[in-house]
Amino acid sequence: MPELPEVETVCRGLAAVLDGHLITRLDLRRPDLRFPLPLDLKQRVEGRRVEQVRRRAKYILIDLDDGTVIIAHLGMSGRMVVGRLGSAEPLKHDHVVFETDHGMEIRFNDPRRFGFIDLAERTTLALHPMLASLGPEPLGNEFNGPVLADRLAGKVTPIKAALLDQRIVAGLGNIYVCEALYFARLSPTRLAATIQGAKAERLVTAIRSVLSRAIAAGGSSLRDYVQTSGELGYFQHQWAVYGKEGQPCPDCNCGQGVERMIQSNRSTFYCAKKQR
DNA sequence: CGGCAAACCTGCGAGC
DNA sequence: TGCTCGCAGGTTTGCC
């Protein structure tokens, strides 16, 4: 489930639990996630204090007090489950458990194991292979119409595929690309290079709006959710087109409604009348 | 170099 | 009830 808004919500929840606290123990229950866990993970993390939890694209970054950074990615099915230490038996796919000095535990649970955990140094973090070629943050100040237009210029690929390319803009996934294109009234099959000028402005506005609203929804549901299940960042969405095949387009009265097509092996949901 | 399908892995719901 | 198939929110790999 995790795209940028979900990861942002998870980071905020993790920050509330971890910031300023010692990680007293790491329980490595399964070493083979998408990549093998670093051999020195336990040794380098246990006993360190967390300075801050932050996000880059869909990556969770945990800064430790010795300059080490934990890089965590949730993949397709990863979750962070927060609870009181020992309050629940480990679940089937709890791969790594963080324990803190104030009696809390965070369980990294990931059935499909597309997620991973790695270590880096803060001073060279930007050079990490997973982060080095990422595009701008879509909610950052450096992302605007001209910047997106420039990055799409010359791209002979559908705009849907271009927006999923983390080198163009970092953090969008299949859901929010569909939603953003819908609100920008742009066809997912349109050639990326043709998104210039006002169309690029429209697309940037749609991307920022969709992501911001999703983060706001996550933030508001987070309080309740943590109190009940301790799970972070998963909440009911109200999407306009994603997963809505066959349902009426919420914004126009075309007969065919929301359609689904396959692009780059992924489902695209769109309204053929509204999006051009 | 650029763009695309396939691969990684598990779970779930639909259909037979 | 139980099996098979298709599908799933990400990213890298390898092939053309």
mmCIF file of C-alpha atoms (C1' of nucleotides) in Angstrom:
data_model
loop_
_atom_site.group_PDB
_atom_site.id
_atom_site.type_symbol
_atom_site.label_atom_id
_atom_site.label_comp_id
_atom_site.label_asym_id
_atom_site.label_seq_id
_atom_site.Cartn_x
_atom_site.Cartn_y
_atom_site.Cartn_z
ATOM 1 C CA MET A 1 0.000 0.000 0.000
ATOM 2 C CA PRO A 2 2.686 2.483 0.683
ATOM 3 C CA GLU A 3 3.086 5.398 -1.621
ATOM 4 C CA LEU A 4 4.397 8.760 -0.501
ATOM 5 C CA PRO A 5 1.415 9.764 1.699
ATOM 6 C CA GLU A 6 1.401 6.423 3.504
ATOM 7 C CA VAL A 7 5.146 6.551 4.061
ATOM 8 C CA GLU A 8 4.854 10.125 5.319
ATOM 9 C CA THR A 9 2.166 9.037 7.761
ATOM 10 C CA VAL A 10 4.262 6.094 8.917
ATOM 11 C CA CYS A 11 7.249 8.403 9.431
ATOM 12 C CA ARG A 12 5.222 10.775 11.570
ATOM 13 C CA GLY A 13 3.971 7.893 13.663
ATOM 14 C CA LEU A 14 7.464 6.465 14.019
ATOM 15 C CA ALA A 15 8.831 9.876 14.974
ATOM 16 C CA ALA A 16 6.293 10.123 17.775
ATOM 17 C CA VAL A 17 7.546 6.842 19.201
ATOM 18 C CA LEU A 18 11.249 6.970 18.381
ATOM 19 C CA ASP A 19 12.506 10.548 18.369
ATOM 20 C CA GLY A 20 14.946 11.047 21.235
ATOM 21 C CA HIS A 21 14.754 7.448 22.401
ATOM 22 C CA LEU A 22 17.308 4.663 22.590
ATOM 23 C CA ILE A 23 16.897 1.562 20.472
ATOM 24 C CA THR A 24 17.757 -0.932 23.160
ATOM 25 C CA ARG A 25 17.389 -4.113 21.137
ATOM 26 C CA LEU A 26 16.864 -5.339 17.590
ATOM 27 C CA ASP A 27 15.234 -8.709 17.019
ATOM 28 C CA LEU A 28 16.192 -9.991 13.576
ATOM 29 C CA ARG A 29 13.676 -12.710 12.894
ATOM 30 C CA ARG A 30 14.280 -13.166 9.182
ATOM 31 C CA PRO A 31 17.421 -12.003 7.363
ATOM 32 C CA ASP A 32 16.275 -12.339 3.770
ATOM 33 C CA LEU A 33 14.024 -9.465 2.831
ATOM 34 C CA ARG A 34 14.350 -8.094 -0.672
ATOM 35 C CA PHE A 35 18.046 -7.785 0.117
ATOM 36 C CA PRO A 36 19.889 -9.486 2.962
ATOM 37 C CA LEU A 37 19.914 -7.391 6.112
ATOM 38 C CA PRO A 38 23.300 -5.733 6.730
ATOM 39 C CA LEU A 39 25.470 -8.151 8.689
ATOM 40 C CA ASP A 40 26.331 -5.447 11.219
ATOM 41 C CA LEU A 41 22.763 -4.123 11.562
ATOM 42 C CA LYS A 42 22.256 -5.294 15.133
ATOM 43 C CA GLN A 43 25.678 -4.158 16.279
ATOM 44 C CA ARG A 44 25.375 -0.697 14.729
ATOM 45 C CA VAL A 45 21.824 0.041 15.876
ATOM 46 C CA GLU A 46 21.500 -1.407 19.378
ATOM 47 C CA GLY A 47 22.246 1.167 22.055
ATOM 48 C CA ARG A 48 21.998 4.148 19.697
ATOM 49 C CA ARG A 49 19.685 7.085 20.215
ATOM 50 C CA VAL A 50 17.292 8.185 17.456
ATOM 51 C CA GLU A 51 17.748 11.830 16.529
ATOM 52 C CA GLN A 52 14.922 12.031 14.026
ATOM 53 C CA VAL A 53 12.740 10.045 11.647
ATOM 54 C CA ARG A 54 12.270 11.542 8.198
ATOM 55 C CA ARG A 55 11.253 10.603 4.672
ATOM 56 C CA ARG A 56 12.766 10.803 1.189
ATOM 57 C CA ALA A 57 10.442 9.645 -1.605
ATOM 58 C CA LYS A 58 9.071 6.321 -0.284
ATOM 59 C CA TYR A 59 12.071 5.681 1.950
ATOM 60 C CA ILE A 60 11.920 5.929 5.737
ATOM 61 C CA LEU A 61 15.132 7.432 7.134
ATOM 62 C CA ILE A 62 16.019 7.044 10.813
ATOM 63 C CA ASP A 63 18.961 9.218 11.892
ATOM 64 C CA LEU A 64 20.986 7.791 14.789
ATOM 65 C CA ASP A 65 23.207 9.767 17.128
ATOM 66 C CA ASP A 66 26.466 8.446 15.667
ATOM 67 C CA GLY A 67 25.758 9.532 12.094
ATOM 68 C CA THR A 68 24.326 6.207 10.989
ATOM 69 C CA VAL A 69 21.080 6.294 9.038
ATOM 70 C CA ILE A 70 18.668 3.389 8.890
ATOM 71 C CA ILE A 71 17.020 3.245 5.450
ATOM 72 C CA ALA A 72 13.766 1.314 5.409
ATOM 73 C CA HIS A 73 11.454 0.677 2.470
ATOM 74 C CA LEU A 74 8.019 -0.888 2.865
ATOM 75 C CA GLY A 75 7.854 -2.364 -0.625
ATOM 76 C CA MET A 76 4.328 -3.397 -1.618
ATOM 77 C CA SER A 77 3.110 -4.937 1.600
ATOM 78 C CA GLY A 78 5.311 -3.578 4.388
ATOM 79 C CA ARG A 79 3.913 -2.192 7.650
ATOM 80 C CA MET A 80 5.247 -0.790 10.889
ATOM 81 C CA VAL A 81 3.248 -1.994 13.862
ATOM 82 C CA VAL A 82 3.745 -0.106 17.118
ATOM 83 C CA GLY A 83 2.852 -1.502 20.508
ATOM 84 C CA ARG A 84 3.964 -1.921 24.079
ATOM 85 C CA LEU A 85 6.915 -4.259 24.368
ATOM 86 C CA GLY A 86 5.767 -7.861 24.652
ATOM 87 C CA SER A 87 2.108 -7.000 24.355
ATOM 88 C CA ALA A 88 1.587 -9.309 21.396
ATOM 89 C CA GLU A 89 3.083 -12.502 20.069
ATOM 90 C CA PRO A 90 5.141 -12.013 16.916
ATOM 91 C CA LEU A 91 3.054 -12.310 13.784
ATOM 92 C CA LYS A 92 3.914 -14.486 10.844
ATOM 93 C CA HIS A 93 5.713 -11.847 8.797
ATOM 94 C CA ASP A 94 7.291 -9.769 11.554
ATOM 95 C CA HIS A 95 10.832 -9.706 10.179
ATOM 96 C CA VAL A 96 12.545 -7.087 12.342
ATOM 97 C CA VAL A 97 11.483 -5.818 15.764
ATOM 98 C CA PHE A 98 12.864 -2.582 17.255
ATOM 99 C CA GLU A 99 12.678 -2.230 21.041
ATOM 100 C CA THR A 100 13.015 1.129 22.786
ATOM 101 C CA ASP A 101 14.123 2.366 26.187
ATOM 102 C CA HIS A 102 10.559 3.336 27.098
ATOM 103 C CA GLY A 103 9.038 -0.085 26.667
ATOM 104 C CA MET A 104 7.783 0.194 23.111
ATOM 105 C CA GLU A 105 8.302 -2.083 20.156
ATOM 106 C CA ILE A 106 8.040 -1.480 16.425
ATOM 107 C CA ARG A 107 7.544 -4.504 14.237
ATOM 108 C CA PHE A 108 8.472 -4.380 10.560
ATOM 109 C CA ASN A 109 5.936 -6.719 8.966
ATOM 110 C CA ASP A 110 6.103 -7.485 5.248
ATOM 111 C CA PRO A 111 4.439 -10.612 3.771
ATOM 112 C CA ARG A 112 5.791 -10.204 0.251
ATOM 113 C CA ARG A 113 9.274 -9.166 1.363
ATOM 114 C CA PHE A 114 9.688 -6.532 -1.342
ATOM 115 C CA GLY A 115 10.702 -4.163 1.424
ATOM 116 C CA PHE A 116 14.182 -3.893 2.889
ATOM 117 C CA ILE A 117 16.322 -2.298 5.574
ATOM 118 C CA ASP A 118 19.806 -0.951 4.929
ATOM 119 C CA LEU A 119 22.324 1.295 6.644
ATOM 120 C CA ALA A 120 24.106 4.406 5.414
ATOM 121 C CA GLU A 121 26.163 7.299 6.738
ATOM 122 C CA ARG A 122 24.430 10.643 7.008
ATOM 123 C CA THR A 123 27.298 12.420 5.247
ATOM 124 C CA THR A 124 27.057 10.164 2.193
ATOM 125 C CA LEU A 125 23.354 9.342 2.342
ATOM 126 C CA ALA A 126 22.564 11.040 -0.967
ATOM 127 C CA LEU A 127 25.050 8.746 -2.696
ATOM 128 C CA HIS A 128 23.276 5.592 -1.552
ATOM 129 C CA PRO A 129 22.311 3.580 -4.666
ATOM 130 C CA MET A 130 18.638 3.668 -3.747
ATOM 131 C CA LEU A 131 18.584 7.428 -3.285
ATOM 132 C CA ALA A 132 21.168 8.717 -5.732
ATOM 133 C CA SER A 133 19.005 9.094 -8.818
ATOM 134 C CA LEU A 134 15.717 10.141 -7.222
ATOM 135 C CA GLY A 135 13.933 13.128 -8.709
ATOM 136 C CA PRO A 136 12.579 16.090 -6.725
ATOM 137 C CA GLU A 137 10.121 15.734 -3.857
ATOM 138 C CA PRO A 138 6.679 16.476 -5.305
ATOM 139 C CA LEU A 139 5.686 18.453 -2.201
ATOM 140 C CA GLY A 140 8.975 20.331 -2.038
ATOM 141 C CA ASN A 141 9.641 23.914 -3.096
ATOM 142 C CA GLU A 142 11.866 22.792 -5.948
ATOM 143 C CA PHE A 143 8.975 21.084 -7.748
ATOM 144 C CA ASN A 144 6.888 23.259 -10.063
ATOM 145 C CA GLY A 145 5.459 23.389 -13.574
ATOM 146 C CA PRO A 146 8.614 24.428 -15.430
ATOM 147 C CA VAL A 147 10.705 21.869 -13.534
ATOM 148 C CA LEU A 148 8.329 19.024 -14.384
ATOM 149 C CA ALA A 149 8.007 20.184 -18.000
ATOM 150 C CA ASP A 150 11.793 20.205 -18.295
ATOM 151 C CA ARG A 151 12.105 16.700 -16.860
ATOM 152 C CA LEU A 152 9.434 15.376 -19.238
ATOM 153 C CA ALA A 153 10.875 17.091 -22.311
ATOM 154 C CA GLY A 154 11.936 14.567 -24.929
ATOM 155 C CA LYS A 155 10.405 11.619 -23.052
ATOM 156 C CA VAL A 156 8.913 9.258 -25.634
ATOM 157 C CA THR A 157 6.779 7.330 -23.182
ATOM 158 C CA PRO A 158 3.234 7.640 -21.834
ATOM 159 C CA ILE A 159 2.889 10.212 -19.057
ATOM 160 C CA LYS A 160 1.628 7.416 -16.797
ATOM 161 C CA ALA A 161 4.951 5.596 -17.109
ATOM 162 C CA ALA A 162 6.959 8.795 -16.754
ATOM 163 C CA LEU A 163 5.262 9.708 -13.473
ATOM 164 C CA LEU A 164 5.961 6.236 -12.087
ATOM 165 C CA ASP A 165 9.647 6.784 -12.893
ATOM 166 C CA GLN A 166 11.159 7.891 -9.575
ATOM 167 C CA ARG A 167 13.904 9.773 -11.438
ATOM 168 C CA ILE A 168 11.341 12.205 -12.869
ATOM 169 C CA VAL A 169 9.588 12.903 -9.573
ATOM 170 C CA ALA A 170 10.076 10.841 -6.427
ATOM 171 C CA GLY A 171 7.338 9.210 -4.408
ATOM 172 C CA LEU A 172 4.384 8.704 -6.729
ATOM 173 C CA GLY A 173 3.012 5.206 -7.169
ATOM 174 C CA ASN A 174 0.273 3.628 -9.222
ATOM 175 C CA ILE A 175 -2.658 4.982 -7.204
ATOM 176 C CA TYR A 176 -1.659 8.614 -6.981
ATOM 177 C CA VAL A 177 -0.454 8.754 -10.587
ATOM 178 C CA CYS A 178 -3.926 7.643 -11.672
ATOM 179 C CA GLU A 179 -5.568 10.142 -9.351
ATOM 180 C CA ALA A 180 -3.307 13.050 -10.314
ATOM 181 C CA LEU A 181 -3.791 12.488 -14.047
ATOM 182 C CA TYR A 182 -7.519 12.379 -13.480
ATOM 183 C CA PHE A 183 -7.614 15.697 -11.643
ATOM 184 C CA ALA A 184 -5.247 17.250 -14.193
ATOM 185 C CA ARG A 185 -7.610 16.044 -16.959
ATOM 186 C CA LEU A 186 -4.686 14.457 -18.808
ATOM 187 C CA SER A 187 -4.861 11.126 -20.611
ATOM 188 C CA PRO A 188 -2.526 8.496 -19.125
ATOM 189 C CA THR A 189 -1.482 7.521 -22.653
ATOM 190 C CA ARG A 190 -0.470 11.024 -23.691
ATOM 191 C CA LEU A 191 3.172 11.343 -24.694
ATOM 192 C CA ALA A 192 5.105 12.643 -21.696
ATOM 193 C CA ALA A 193 7.003 15.174 -23.798
ATOM 194 C CA THR A 194 3.751 16.934 -24.691
ATOM 195 C CA ILE A 195 3.120 17.933 -21.065
ATOM 196 C CA GLN A 196 4.433 21.470 -21.234
ATOM 197 C CA GLY A 197 3.331 24.930 -20.126
ATOM 198 C CA ALA A 198 -0.167 25.089 -18.674
ATOM 199 C CA LYS A 199 -0.547 21.294 -18.779
ATOM 200 C CA ALA A 200 2.564 20.874 -16.651
ATOM 201 C CA GLU A 201 1.274 23.480 -14.213
ATOM 202 C CA ARG A 202 -2.034 21.666 -14.013
ATOM 203 C CA LEU A 203 -0.339 18.347 -13.407
ATOM 204 C CA VAL A 204 1.902 19.728 -10.649
ATOM 205 C CA THR A 205 -1.109 21.287 -8.959
ATOM 206 C CA ALA A 206 -2.998 17.987 -9.172
ATOM 207 C CA ILE A 207 -0.059 15.957 -7.842
ATOM 208 C CA ARG A 208 0.481 18.257 -4.875
ATOM 209 C CA SER A 209 -3.217 18.450 -4.111
ATOM 210 C CA VAL A 210 -3.787 14.686 -4.236
ATOM 211 C CA LEU A 211 -0.760 13.939 -2.065
ATOM 212 C CA SER A 212 -1.570 16.668 0.451
ATOM 213 C CA ARG A 213 -5.127 15.505 0.860
ATOM 214 C CA ALA A 214 -4.011 11.909 1.347
ATOM 215 C CA ILE A 215 -1.475 12.927 3.981
ATOM 216 C CA ALA A 216 -4.108 15.007 5.760
ATOM 217 C CA ALA A 217 -6.458 12.015 5.753
ATOM 218 C CA GLY A 218 -3.707 9.754 7.093
ATOM 219 C CA GLY A 219 -2.742 12.203 9.771
ATOM 220 C CA SER A 220 -6.258 12.541 11.021
ATOM 221 C CA SER A 221 -6.933 8.818 11.109
ATOM 222 C CA LEU A 222 -3.546 8.048 12.611
ATOM 223 C CA ARG A 223 -4.460 9.158 16.134
ATOM 224 C CA ASP A 224 -7.387 6.772 16.351
ATOM 225 C CA TYR A 225 -5.613 3.962 14.632
ATOM 226 C CA VAL A 226 -2.567 3.967 16.873
ATOM 227 C CA GLN A 227 -4.736 3.814 19.949
ATOM 228 C CA THR A 228 -6.575 0.777 18.699
ATOM 229 C CA SER A 229 -4.327 -1.536 16.715
ATOM 230 C CA GLY A 230 -0.999 0.249 16.841
ATOM 231 C CA GLU A 231 -0.661 0.028 13.110
ATOM 232 C CA LEU A 232 0.601 3.080 11.331
ATOM 233 C CA GLY A 233 -0.328 4.662 8.061
ATOM 234 C CA TYR A 234 -3.147 2.552 6.766
ATOM 235 C CA PHE A 235 -6.504 4.162 6.423
ATOM 236 C CA GLN A 236 -9.551 4.194 4.225
ATOM 237 C CA HIS A 237 -9.078 6.211 1.059
ATOM 238 C CA GLN A 238 -11.658 7.907 -1.073
ATOM 239 C CA TRP A 239 -10.261 7.631 -4.544
ATOM 240 C CA ALA A 240 -11.867 9.211 -7.599
ATOM 241 C CA VAL A 241 -10.854 6.610 -10.173
ATOM 242 C CA TYR A 242 -8.407 4.102 -8.680
ATOM 243 C CA GLY A 243 -10.124 0.743 -8.309
ATOM 244 C CA LYS A 244 -13.377 2.231 -9.625
ATOM 245 C CA GLU A 245 -13.659 0.401 -12.945
ATOM 246 C CA GLY A 246 -17.203 0.524 -14.272
ATOM 247 C CA GLN A 247 -18.344 3.140 -11.785
ATOM 248 C CA PRO A 248 -19.445 6.567 -12.933
ATOM 249 C CA CYS A 249 -16.795 9.246 -13.262
ATOM 250 C CA PRO A 250 -17.447 11.513 -10.269
ATOM 251 C CA ASP A 251 -17.013 14.612 -12.407
ATOM 252 C CA CYS A 252 -18.830 14.064 -15.704
ATOM 253 C CA ASN A 253 -21.829 12.222 -17.071
ATOM 254 C CA CYS A 254 -20.192 10.117 -19.737
ATOM 255 C CA GLY A 255 -21.937 6.799 -20.224
ATOM 256 C CA GLN A 256 -18.957 4.507 -20.029
ATOM 257 C CA GLY A 257 -17.676 5.610 -16.628
ATOM 258 C CA VAL A 258 -14.240 4.796 -15.219
ATOM 259 C CA GLU A 259 -12.230 2.465 -17.436
ATOM 260 C CA ARG A 260 -9.229 0.266 -16.740
ATOM 261 C CA MET A 261 -6.290 -0.417 -19.028
ATOM 262 C CA ILE A 262 -2.847 -1.991 -18.603
ATOM 263 C CA GLN A 263 0.243 0.181 -18.998
ATOM 264 C CA SER A 264 3.735 -1.031 -18.149
ATOM 265 C CA ASN A 265 2.134 -4.110 -16.604
ATOM 266 C CA ARG A 266 0.143 -1.994 -14.152
ATOM 267 C CA SER A 267 -3.551 -1.144 -14.063
ATOM 268 C CA THR A 268 -4.471 2.380 -15.066
ATOM 269 C CA PHE A 269 -7.879 3.760 -14.087
ATOM 270 C CA TYR A 270 -9.151 6.794 -15.997
ATOM 271 C CA CYS A 271 -12.093 8.593 -17.542
ATOM 272 C CA ALA A 272 -11.702 8.653 -21.324
ATOM 273 C CA LYS A 273 -14.010 11.617 -21.667
ATOM 274 C CA LYS A 274 -12.542 13.907 -19.056
ATOM 275 C CA GLN A 275 -8.871 13.052 -19.619
ATOM 276 C CA ARG A 276 -7.285 14.125 -22.909
ATOM 277 C "C1'" DC B 1 20.700 5.218 -23.868
ATOM 278 C "C1'" DG B 2 15.656 4.369 -23.586
ATOM 279 C "C1'" DG B 3 11.607 1.761 -22.899
ATOM 280 C "C1'" DC B 4 9.309 -2.326 -21.841
ATOM 281 C "C1'" DA B 5 8.201 -7.067 -19.872
ATOM 282 C "C1'" DA B 6 9.593 -10.051 -16.357
ATOM 283 C "C1'" DA B 7 11.157 -11.089 -11.937
ATOM 284 C "C1'" DC B 8 11.194 -10.944 -6.909
ATOM 285 C "C1'" DC B 9 7.212 -13.123 -2.933
ATOM 286 C "C1'" DT B 10 2.864 -13.930 -0.528
ATOM 287 C "C1'" DG B 11 -2.065 -13.412 0.196
ATOM 288 C "C1'" DC B 12 -6.712 -12.788 -1.177
ATOM 289 C "C1'" DG B 13 -10.978 -12.910 -3.691
ATOM 290 C "C1'" DA B 14 -13.467 -14.649 -7.715
ATOM 291 C "C1'" DG B 15 -14.863 -18.387 -10.321
ATOM 292 C "C1'" DC B 16 -15.388 -23.171 -11.257
ATOM 293 C "C1'" DT C 1 -15.032 -27.079 0.461
ATOM 294 C "C1'" DG C 2 -11.095 -26.688 -2.329
ATOM 295 C "C1'" DC C 3 -8.474 -25.733 -6.272
ATOM 296 C "C1'" DT C 4 -6.639 -22.396 -9.887
ATOM 297 C "C1'" DC C 5 -6.200 -17.994 -11.703
ATOM 298 C "C1'" DG C 6 -5.631 -13.193 -11.681
ATOM 299 C "C1'" DC C 7 -4.413 -9.410 -9.242
ATOM 300 C "C1'" DA C 8 -2.051 -6.355 -5.701
ATOM 301 C "C1'" DG C 9 0.134 0.053 -3.359
ATOM 302 C "C1'" DG C 10 7.462 -1.091 -5.711
ATOM 303 C "C1'" DT C 11 11.742 -1.418 -7.828
ATOM 304 C "C1'" DT C 12 15.490 -3.658 -10.357
ATOM 305 C "C1'" DT C 13 17.027 -6.564 -13.975
ATOM 306 C "C1'" DG C 14 17.795 -7.879 -18.520
ATOM 307 C "C1'" DC C 15 16.421 -7.845 -23.185
ATOM 308 C "C1'" DC C 16 15.420 -5.487 -27.535
#
